[in-house]
Amino acid sequence: MLTKKNCFYLLIISALLFFQFLNCNAKDVQDNFIQLKDNEPQGKISLKKALEIANENNPKVQAIVATLPVAEAKLIIAKYIPNPVIGANTELVKSGSTHPGQLGQTFELGRKRYWRIQIAKGEISKTELEIAKVLWETRAKTHIAYANLSISENLFNLASGRRDFYKSLLEISEKRYQAGSASGLDVDRTNIELLSAENDLDETNKKLKRAKVDFKGILGQKQDTELEVEGPESLKPKIFTKDYKPLKKVIEEATEKRLEAAILEKDFGITRAKLKKARWERVPNLYIEGGPAKPSFRDSVWGPYFGTQFEVPLFNRKQGEIKEAKAQIEYLAKERKRIENEINMEVKGALVDLELSETQIERFESKLLTSSENILEAIKKGYEIGRLTLTDVLNAEQKNRDLRQKYLENLLNYQIALASLEYAVGVPILE
């Protein structure tokens, strides 16, 4: 029996348990927050790390993964067996019979259920391949976005350095003008070049911001997240295609490795299963019912009752479904040729772009970049001491800037071609 004192103790204990529950929940929330915070990218992200983050957080990947339970649910539906029917009826007429309880069951004749299950299993396999395809597409897009961000950062730094160069050049031209060793035209020309360099810096800054937006979006990160990528050194070729011996075999197997081809084969299997299912559905299902019965209310003699019925396939003989499946098979045969042709074009086009980029990068790194930088510094000093003209400096700076821009653009083109070739052949290469 509960007394007032016992009720008071019970209330105190309940309050203590409640506050403990709140504290545990608060600690769980805090731990989860710390865990989420720890999962945020820290420091400079490598390309490999970026690919891992995109696979986990990319919105398109998360959306396509969520379709798998839908396909799995269809398999459960395909396995359904018709439910039994329980009922009762009485004929409310003179000498009407009575059926106080009836049990009926529909029997699917043939292999309708078997082919329904095969279709559902095929849909699950196809969904898994489509998920893999989205993951592979995301890999290529992340690769390109990563390279674009890295190059955009270096183009911004190059534009910033060019602006600083013209600032220092403007100071030199002003000193020479004040000393009487240069005309005011040199000052005006240098100032115009400085303004042009500032405009270029604004343009590259805009492209850099856009590259950051795209990269964060692909990685599924918030736009206010700070992300850093590695510099152009990480984008240089690790090995040239001419030295990569497995490349020939990889290209030959491209059609087999591409997920589009595997998905197409699944479509073939699903469509053939639909055709067989439609043919079996022309066989009508059998419905059987039975139960106890007596001839009338007044009659006390009971006996068994049996009944059967089935649909007569007179008008609907699944002609449309059969024709649709046959037409789909013919379409898929043509689609197979289109995919094979498209894969061959993608592989050859990406390979040409990759080999050209490798040649240009090798040429830039072997001679052009170092020589151009040394020449520019020498010409700038020559102008400072009055031995060379401003035109000499401007021409040298223009050539040096063009070379460095083209080198960075070639690195980007190389990474785009590499990502495109990997996507085309269906497997990672040159890693």
Short mmCIF file of C-alpha atoms in Angstrom, two decimals:
data_model
loop_
_atom_site.label_atom_id
_atom_site.label_comp_id
_atom_site.label_asym_id
_atom_site.label_seq_id
_atom_site.Cartn_x
_atom_site.Cartn_y
_atom_site.Cartn_z
CA MET A 1 0.00 0.00 0.00
CA LEU A 2 1.45 3.42 -1.02
CA THR A 3 1.64 6.00 1.73
CA LYS A 4 2.32 9.72 1.33
CA LYS A 5 5.91 9.10 2.43
CA ASN A 6 6.39 6.33 -0.14
CA CYS A 7 4.88 8.50 -2.86
CA PHE A 8 7.32 11.29 -1.96
CA TYR A 9 10.32 8.92 -2.21
CA LEU A 10 9.01 7.55 -5.51
CA LEU A 11 8.71 11.09 -6.88
CA ILE A 12 12.31 11.90 -5.85
CA ILE A 13 13.67 8.73 -7.47
CA SER A 14 11.72 9.42 -10.69
CA ALA A 15 13.10 12.96 -10.84
CA LEU A 16 16.68 11.71 -10.39
CA LEU A 17 16.24 9.12 -13.14
CA PHE A 18 14.76 11.76 -15.45
CA PHE A 19 17.68 14.16 -14.97
CA GLN A 20 20.14 11.32 -15.51
CA PHE A 21 18.37 10.53 -18.77
CA LEU A 22 18.65 14.16 -19.86
CA ASN A 23 22.35 14.23 -18.98
CA CYS A 24 23.00 11.03 -20.97
CA ASN A 25 21.18 12.47 -23.97
CA ALA A 26 23.08 15.73 -23.70
CA LYS A 27 26.35 13.78 -23.54
CA ASP A 28 25.31 11.69 -26.56
CA VAL A 29 24.50 14.83 -28.54
CA GLN A 30 27.81 16.37 -27.54
CA ASP A 31 29.71 13.21 -28.49
CA ASN A 32 27.90 13.08 -31.83
CA PHE A 33 28.75 16.72 -32.47
CA ILE A 34 32.40 16.11 -31.65
CA GLN A 35 32.40 13.07 -33.95
CA LEU A 36 30.85 15.07 -36.78
CA LYS A 37 33.33 17.85 -36.21
CA ASP A 38 36.19 15.38 -36.31
CA ASN A 39 34.86 14.01 -39.61
CA GLU A 40 35.18 17.41 -41.28
CA PRO A 41 38.11 17.60 -43.73
CA GLN A 42 41.22 18.90 -42.00
CA GLY A 43 44.23 20.50 -43.70
CA LYS A 44 45.01 19.97 -47.37
CA ILE A 45 42.91 17.29 -49.01
CA SER A 46 44.51 14.86 -51.42
CA LEU A 47 42.66 13.69 -54.50
CA LYS A 48 42.24 10.25 -52.93
CA LYS A 49 40.68 11.77 -49.82
CA ALA A 50 38.39 13.95 -51.93
CA LEU A 51 37.13 10.85 -53.77
CA GLU A 52 36.36 9.15 -50.45
CA ILE A 53 34.44 12.17 -49.16
CA ALA A 54 32.43 12.44 -52.39
CA ASN A 55 31.47 8.75 -52.25
CA GLU A 56 30.05 9.25 -48.76
CA ASN A 57 28.51 12.72 -48.97
CA ASN A 58 27.68 13.50 -52.60
CA PRO A 59 23.90 14.22 -52.75
CA LYS A 60 23.41 12.34 -56.01
CA VAL A 61 25.16 9.28 -54.57
CA GLN A 62 23.01 9.39 -51.44
CA ALA A 63 19.86 9.73 -53.55
CA ILE A 64 20.65 6.76 -55.82
CA VAL A 65 21.61 4.57 -52.84
CA ALA A 66 18.18 5.28 -51.36
CA THR A 67 16.55 3.60 -54.37
CA LEU A 68 17.93 0.17 -53.44
CA PRO A 69 15.36 -0.48 -50.65
CA VAL A 70 12.62 0.35 -53.18
CA ALA A 71 13.88 -2.39 -55.51
CA GLU A 72 14.23 -4.80 -52.59
CA ALA A 73 10.63 -4.10 -51.58
CA LYS A 74 9.50 -5.08 -55.10
CA LEU A 75 11.02 -8.52 -54.54
CA ILE A 76 8.86 -8.95 -51.43
CA ILE A 77 5.81 -7.93 -53.47
CA ALA A 78 6.74 -10.35 -56.27
CA LYS A 79 6.78 -13.25 -53.80
CA TYR A 80 3.19 -12.65 -52.71
CA ILE A 81 0.78 -15.60 -52.86
CA PRO A 82 -2.95 -14.78 -53.24
CA ASN A 83 -4.68 -14.53 -49.87
CA PRO A 84 -7.42 -17.04 -48.99
CA VAL A 85 -11.02 -15.80 -48.95
CA ILE A 86 -13.34 -16.54 -46.00
CA GLY A 87 -17.03 -15.83 -46.29
CA ALA A 88 -20.61 -16.97 -45.69
CA ASN A 89 -23.89 -16.62 -47.59
CA THR A 90 -27.52 -17.57 -47.27
CA GLU A 91 -30.18 -17.63 -49.98
CA LEU A 92 -33.16 -15.67 -48.56
CA VAL A 93 -35.74 -17.37 -50.74
CA LYS A 94 -38.07 -20.30 -50.24
CA SER A 95 -36.02 -23.50 -49.83
CA GLY A 96 -32.81 -21.45 -50.14
CA SER A 97 -29.57 -23.12 -49.17
CA THR A 98 -27.29 -22.01 -46.33
CA HIS A 99 -23.50 -21.71 -46.37
CA PRO A 100 -22.51 -20.59 -42.85
CA GLY A 101 -18.81 -20.75 -43.69
CA GLN A 102 -16.81 -20.75 -46.93
CA LEU A 103 -13.09 -20.91 -47.65
CA GLY A 104 -11.72 -19.99 -51.08
CA GLN A 105 -8.23 -19.84 -52.55
CA THR A 106 -6.80 -18.63 -55.87
CA PHE A 107 -4.10 -20.83 -57.40
CA GLU A 108 -1.68 -19.27 -59.88
CA LEU A 109 -1.16 -21.81 -62.61
CA GLY A 110 2.10 -21.96 -64.49
CA ARG A 111 5.26 -19.98 -63.63
CA LYS A 112 3.85 -16.47 -63.23
CA ARG A 113 5.17 -16.04 -59.69
CA TYR A 114 8.58 -17.46 -60.64
CA TRP A 115 9.06 -14.91 -63.42
CA ARG A 116 7.78 -12.07 -61.22
CA ILE A 117 10.51 -12.96 -58.75
CA GLN A 118 13.14 -13.12 -61.50
CA ILE A 119 12.12 -9.66 -62.73
CA ALA A 120 12.36 -8.25 -59.20
CA LYS A 121 15.80 -9.84 -58.65
CA GLY A 122 16.94 -8.41 -61.96
CA GLU A 123 15.73 -4.95 -60.92
CA ILE A 124 17.76 -5.20 -57.70
CA SER A 125 20.90 -6.14 -59.64
CA LYS A 126 20.27 -3.33 -62.09
CA THR A 127 19.82 -0.83 -59.25
CA GLU A 128 23.12 -1.95 -57.72
CA LEU A 129 24.84 -1.38 -61.07
CA GLU A 130 23.20 2.04 -61.41
CA ILE A 131 24.53 2.95 -57.96
CA ALA A 132 28.00 1.84 -59.06
CA LYS A 133 27.62 3.93 -62.23
CA VAL A 134 26.75 7.07 -60.26
CA LEU A 135 29.72 6.41 -57.98
CA TRP A 136 31.98 6.09 -61.03
CA GLU A 137 30.57 9.29 -62.57
CA THR A 138 31.06 11.07 -59.25
CA ARG A 139 34.67 9.89 -59.19
CA ALA A 140 35.34 11.47 -62.60
CA LYS A 141 33.54 14.72 -61.70
CA THR A 142 35.38 14.95 -58.37
CA HIS A 143 38.71 14.35 -60.12
CA ILE A 144 38.05 17.18 -62.59
CA ALA A 145 36.67 19.55 -59.93
CA TYR A 146 39.71 18.89 -57.73
CA ALA A 147 42.14 19.65 -60.57
CA ASN A 148 40.14 22.73 -61.59
CA LEU A 149 40.28 24.12 -58.04
CA SER A 150 44.00 23.47 -57.71
CA ILE A 151 44.78 25.12 -61.05
CA SER A 152 42.39 28.02 -60.35
CA GLU A 153 44.23 28.74 -57.10
CA ASN A 154 47.55 28.81 -58.94
CA LEU A 155 46.19 30.98 -61.74
CA PHE A 156 44.99 33.38 -59.05
CA ASN A 157 48.46 33.38 -57.48
CA LEU A 158 49.99 33.96 -60.92
CA ALA A 159 47.66 36.91 -61.53
CA SER A 160 48.46 38.27 -58.08
CA GLY A 161 52.19 38.00 -58.78
CA ARG A 162 51.71 39.78 -62.11
CA ARG A 163 49.96 42.65 -60.36
CA ASP A 164 52.80 42.90 -57.83
CA PHE A 165 55.31 42.82 -60.70
CA TYR A 166 53.69 45.83 -62.34
CA LYS A 167 53.52 47.65 -59.03
CA SER A 168 57.28 47.30 -58.66
CA LEU A 169 57.76 48.19 -62.32
CA LEU A 170 55.66 51.33 -61.84
CA GLU A 171 57.91 52.38 -58.96
CA ILE A 172 60.98 51.85 -61.15
CA SER A 173 59.51 53.85 -64.06
CA GLU A 174 58.50 56.70 -61.73
CA LYS A 175 62.03 56.83 -60.24
CA ARG A 176 63.56 56.88 -63.71
CA TYR A 177 61.11 59.58 -64.79
CA GLN A 178 62.03 61.72 -61.78
CA ALA A 179 65.72 61.14 -62.54
CA GLY A 180 65.12 62.19 -66.15
CA SER A 181 66.18 58.87 -67.64
CA ALA A 182 62.66 57.87 -68.79
CA SER A 183 59.69 59.67 -70.25
CA GLY A 184 56.25 60.10 -68.71
CA LEU A 185 54.97 57.73 -71.39
CA ASP A 186 56.74 54.87 -69.62
CA VAL A 187 54.87 55.72 -66.41
CA ASP A 188 51.52 55.85 -68.25
CA ARG A 189 52.12 52.58 -70.08
CA THR A 190 53.16 50.81 -66.87
CA ASN A 191 50.12 52.17 -65.07
CA ILE A 192 47.84 50.85 -67.83
CA GLU A 193 49.44 47.43 -67.55
CA LEU A 194 48.93 47.53 -63.77
CA LEU A 195 45.22 48.30 -64.21
CA SER A 196 44.95 45.46 -66.73
CA ALA A 197 46.69 43.11 -64.26
CA GLU A 198 44.21 44.10 -61.54
CA ASN A 199 41.32 43.31 -63.89
CA ASP A 200 42.85 39.91 -64.66
CA LEU A 201 43.23 39.29 -60.93
CA ASP A 202 39.53 40.01 -60.37
CA GLU A 203 38.62 37.63 -63.19
CA THR A 204 40.76 34.80 -61.86
CA ASN A 205 39.38 35.42 -58.36
CA LYS A 206 35.85 34.99 -59.72
CA LYS A 207 36.80 31.71 -61.41
CA LEU A 208 38.50 30.53 -58.21
CA LYS A 209 35.35 31.20 -56.17
CA ARG A 210 33.28 29.32 -58.74
CA ALA A 211 35.70 26.37 -58.63
CA LYS A 212 35.36 26.26 -54.83
CA VAL A 213 31.55 26.25 -55.07
CA ASP A 214 31.60 23.37 -57.56
CA PHE A 215 34.14 21.36 -55.55
CA LYS A 216 32.27 21.73 -52.25
CA GLY A 217 28.99 20.86 -53.97
CA ILE A 218 30.38 17.62 -55.42
CA LEU A 219 31.83 16.67 -52.02
CA GLY A 220 28.48 17.37 -50.36
CA GLN A 221 30.01 19.98 -48.05
CA LYS A 222 28.49 23.25 -46.85
CA GLN A 223 29.61 26.28 -48.81
CA ASP A 224 31.09 27.91 -45.70
CA THR A 225 33.39 24.91 -45.13
CA GLU A 226 37.06 25.70 -45.59
CA LEU A 227 38.72 23.25 -47.98
CA GLU A 228 42.28 23.22 -49.27
CA VAL A 229 43.67 21.10 -52.07
CA GLU A 230 47.21 20.22 -53.02
CA GLY A 231 49.14 22.30 -55.54
CA PRO A 232 49.98 21.58 -59.19
CA GLU A 233 52.90 19.37 -58.17
CA SER A 234 50.35 16.66 -57.28
CA LEU A 235 48.74 17.01 -60.72
CA LYS A 236 51.84 16.20 -62.74
CA PRO A 237 51.93 12.84 -64.54
CA LYS A 238 53.20 10.07 -62.28
CA ILE A 239 53.80 7.88 -65.32
CA PHE A 240 53.36 8.56 -69.03
CA THR A 241 50.96 6.49 -71.08
CA LYS A 242 53.79 5.32 -73.35
CA ASP A 243 55.39 3.67 -70.31
CA TYR A 244 52.16 2.18 -68.94
CA LYS A 245 52.22 -1.38 -70.31
CA PRO A 246 48.72 -2.55 -69.18
CA LEU A 247 47.06 0.33 -71.10
CA LYS A 248 46.53 -1.65 -74.30
CA LYS A 249 44.71 -4.44 -72.47
CA VAL A 250 42.67 -1.93 -70.47
CA ILE A 251 41.48 -0.27 -73.67
CA GLU A 252 40.58 -3.61 -75.28
CA GLU A 253 38.44 -4.53 -72.25
CA ALA A 254 36.74 -1.13 -72.01
CA THR A 255 33.40 -2.35 -73.35
CA GLU A 256 33.30 -5.19 -70.82
CA LYS A 257 34.27 -2.96 -67.88
CA ARG A 258 31.84 -0.13 -68.58
CA LEU A 259 28.83 -0.18 -66.30
CA GLU A 260 26.52 1.05 -69.07
CA ALA A 261 27.14 -2.24 -70.88
CA ALA A 262 26.48 -4.26 -67.71
CA ILE A 263 23.25 -2.34 -67.07
CA LEU A 264 22.19 -3.01 -70.66
CA GLU A 265 22.70 -6.74 -70.18
CA LYS A 266 20.52 -6.59 -67.05
CA ASP A 267 17.85 -4.86 -69.12
CA PHE A 268 18.02 -7.72 -71.59
CA GLY A 269 17.49 -10.25 -68.80
CA ILE A 270 14.62 -8.28 -67.25
CA THR A 271 12.88 -7.85 -70.60
CA ARG A 272 13.18 -11.55 -71.45
CA ALA A 273 11.71 -12.38 -68.04
CA LYS A 274 8.83 -9.96 -68.72
CA LEU A 275 8.17 -11.70 -72.05
CA LYS A 276 7.99 -15.13 -70.39
CA LYS A 277 5.84 -13.77 -67.59
CA ALA A 278 3.40 -12.27 -70.11
CA ARG A 279 3.13 -15.61 -71.95
CA TRP A 280 2.44 -17.50 -68.72
CA GLU A 281 -0.17 -14.91 -67.73
CA ARG A 282 -2.30 -16.10 -70.67
CA VAL A 283 -2.93 -19.22 -68.57
CA PRO A 284 -5.90 -18.32 -66.30
CA ASN A 285 -5.69 -18.72 -62.54
CA LEU A 286 -7.92 -21.27 -60.81
CA TYR A 287 -10.18 -20.30 -57.93
CA ILE A 288 -11.54 -23.05 -55.64
CA GLU A 289 -13.92 -22.61 -52.72
CA GLY A 290 -15.76 -24.93 -50.39
CA GLY A 291 -17.34 -25.40 -46.98
CA PRO A 292 -20.31 -26.88 -45.08
CA ALA A 293 -23.81 -26.37 -46.47
CA LYS A 294 -27.43 -27.50 -45.98
CA PRO A 295 -30.29 -27.38 -48.50
CA SER A 296 -32.54 -24.99 -46.51
CA PHE A 297 -33.26 -23.45 -43.12
CA ARG A 298 -35.69 -26.22 -42.20
CA ASP A 299 -33.50 -29.06 -43.37
CA SER A 300 -31.10 -30.40 -40.77
CA VAL A 301 -28.99 -32.43 -43.20
CA TRP A 302 -25.49 -30.96 -43.69
CA GLY A 303 -23.09 -31.73 -46.47
CA PRO A 304 -19.95 -30.40 -48.16
CA TYR A 305 -20.02 -27.61 -50.74
CA PHE A 306 -17.41 -27.16 -53.48
CA GLY A 307 -17.10 -24.59 -56.24
CA THR A 308 -14.53 -23.54 -58.83
CA GLN A 309 -14.07 -20.79 -61.40
CA PHE A 310 -11.44 -19.31 -63.71
CA GLU A 311 -11.11 -16.38 -66.08
CA VAL A 312 -11.68 -17.10 -69.77
CA PRO A 313 -8.81 -15.50 -71.79
CA LEU A 314 -11.07 -14.32 -74.58
CA PHE A 315 -10.28 -10.62 -75.04
CA ASN A 316 -7.16 -9.99 -72.96
CA ARG A 317 -4.51 -12.48 -73.95
CA LYS A 318 -1.54 -10.23 -73.03
CA GLN A 319 -0.96 -9.31 -76.66
CA GLY A 320 0.23 -5.82 -75.73
CA GLU A 321 2.67 -6.95 -73.06
CA ILE A 322 4.17 -9.58 -75.38
CA LYS A 323 4.59 -7.12 -78.23
CA GLU A 324 6.10 -4.51 -75.89
CA ALA A 325 8.68 -6.97 -74.57
CA LYS A 326 9.68 -8.07 -78.09
CA ALA A 327 10.01 -4.46 -79.22
CA GLN A 328 12.12 -3.66 -76.14
CA ILE A 329 14.49 -6.53 -76.95
CA GLU A 330 14.96 -5.20 -80.50
CA TYR A 331 15.61 -1.71 -79.10
CA LEU A 332 18.18 -3.01 -76.61
CA ALA A 333 20.05 -4.79 -79.40
CA LYS A 334 20.43 -1.47 -81.24
CA GLU A 335 21.26 0.31 -77.99
CA ARG A 336 24.09 -2.16 -77.41
CA LYS A 337 25.72 -1.15 -80.71
CA ARG A 338 25.32 2.54 -79.85
CA ILE A 339 26.97 2.09 -76.45
CA GLU A 340 29.88 0.13 -77.92
CA ASN A 341 30.44 2.80 -80.56
CA GLU A 342 30.23 5.58 -77.96
CA ILE A 343 32.71 3.85 -75.66
CA ASN A 344 35.22 3.43 -78.50
CA MET A 345 34.92 7.12 -79.39
CA GLU A 346 35.33 8.22 -75.77
CA VAL A 347 38.38 6.02 -75.24
CA LYS A 348 40.19 7.15 -78.41
CA GLY A 349 39.34 10.83 -77.89
CA ALA A 350 40.49 10.83 -74.25
CA LEU A 351 43.69 8.95 -75.17
CA VAL A 352 44.58 11.51 -77.85
CA ASP A 353 44.01 14.39 -75.42
CA LEU A 354 46.04 12.65 -72.71
CA GLU A 355 49.06 11.97 -74.95
CA LEU A 356 49.05 15.56 -76.26
CA SER A 357 48.91 17.01 -72.75
CA GLU A 358 51.79 14.77 -71.63
CA THR A 359 53.95 15.96 -74.53
CA GLN A 360 53.25 19.61 -73.81
CA ILE A 361 53.87 19.25 -70.06
CA GLU A 362 57.19 17.51 -70.70
CA ARG A 363 58.25 20.30 -73.03
CA PHE A 364 57.26 23.02 -70.58
CA GLU A 365 59.08 21.46 -67.64
CA SER A 366 62.27 20.59 -69.52
CA LYS A 367 63.09 24.04 -70.94
CA LEU A 368 60.49 26.74 -71.30
CA LEU A 369 59.48 27.70 -67.76
CA THR A 370 62.93 28.15 -66.19
CA SER A 371 64.37 29.97 -69.21
CA SER A 372 61.42 32.36 -69.43
CA GLU A 373 61.61 33.31 -65.73
CA ASN A 374 65.36 33.99 -65.92
CA ILE A 375 65.00 36.10 -69.04
CA LEU A 376 62.24 38.21 -67.45
CA GLU A 377 64.33 38.96 -64.36
CA ALA A 378 67.35 39.90 -66.48
CA ILE A 379 65.31 42.24 -68.70
CA LYS A 380 63.68 43.90 -65.67
CA LYS A 381 67.15 44.63 -64.19
CA GLY A 382 68.32 45.90 -67.56
CA TYR A 383 65.44 48.37 -67.67
CA GLU A 384 66.10 49.42 -64.07
CA ILE A 385 69.68 50.46 -64.92
CA GLY A 386 68.63 52.03 -68.21
CA ARG A 387 70.07 49.55 -70.67
CA LEU A 388 66.72 48.23 -71.96
CA THR A 389 63.41 49.85 -72.81
CA LEU A 390 60.02 49.40 -71.20
CA THR A 391 58.82 47.66 -74.34
CA ASP A 392 61.43 44.95 -73.77
CA VAL A 393 60.14 44.40 -70.23
CA LEU A 394 56.47 44.33 -71.27
CA ASN A 395 57.12 41.84 -74.07
CA ALA A 396 59.13 39.56 -71.77
CA GLU A 397 56.46 39.71 -69.05
CA GLN A 398 53.72 38.93 -71.55
CA LYS A 399 55.56 35.88 -72.87
CA ASN A 400 56.40 34.65 -69.36
CA ARG A 401 52.79 35.04 -68.22
CA ASP A 402 51.45 33.25 -71.29
CA LEU A 403 53.86 30.36 -70.76
CA ARG A 404 52.91 29.90 -67.11
CA GLN A 405 49.21 30.15 -67.86
CA LYS A 406 49.47 27.62 -70.67
CA TYR A 407 51.49 25.29 -68.46
CA LEU A 408 48.82 25.36 -65.74
CA GLU A 409 46.08 24.94 -68.35
CA ASN A 410 47.96 21.93 -69.75
CA LEU A 411 48.07 20.39 -66.29
CA LEU A 412 44.32 20.87 -66.01
CA ASN A 413 43.76 19.45 -69.51
CA TYR A 414 45.93 16.46 -68.57
CA GLN A 415 43.85 15.73 -65.47
CA ILE A 416 40.59 16.16 -67.40
CA ALA A 417 41.85 13.77 -70.10
CA LEU A 418 43.02 11.30 -67.45
CA ALA A 419 39.65 11.40 -65.65
CA SER A 420 37.84 11.03 -69.00
CA LEU A 421 40.00 8.06 -70.02
CA GLU A 422 39.46 6.36 -66.66
CA TYR A 423 35.73 6.85 -66.99
CA ALA A 424 35.78 5.60 -70.59
CA VAL A 425 37.65 2.37 -69.81
CA GLY A 426 35.76 1.75 -66.57
CA VAL A 427 38.79 1.19 -64.30
CA PRO A 428 41.38 3.43 -62.57
CA ILE A 429 44.64 3.86 -64.51
CA LEU A 430 48.03 5.50 -64.04
CA GLU A 431 47.71 5.41 -60.24
#
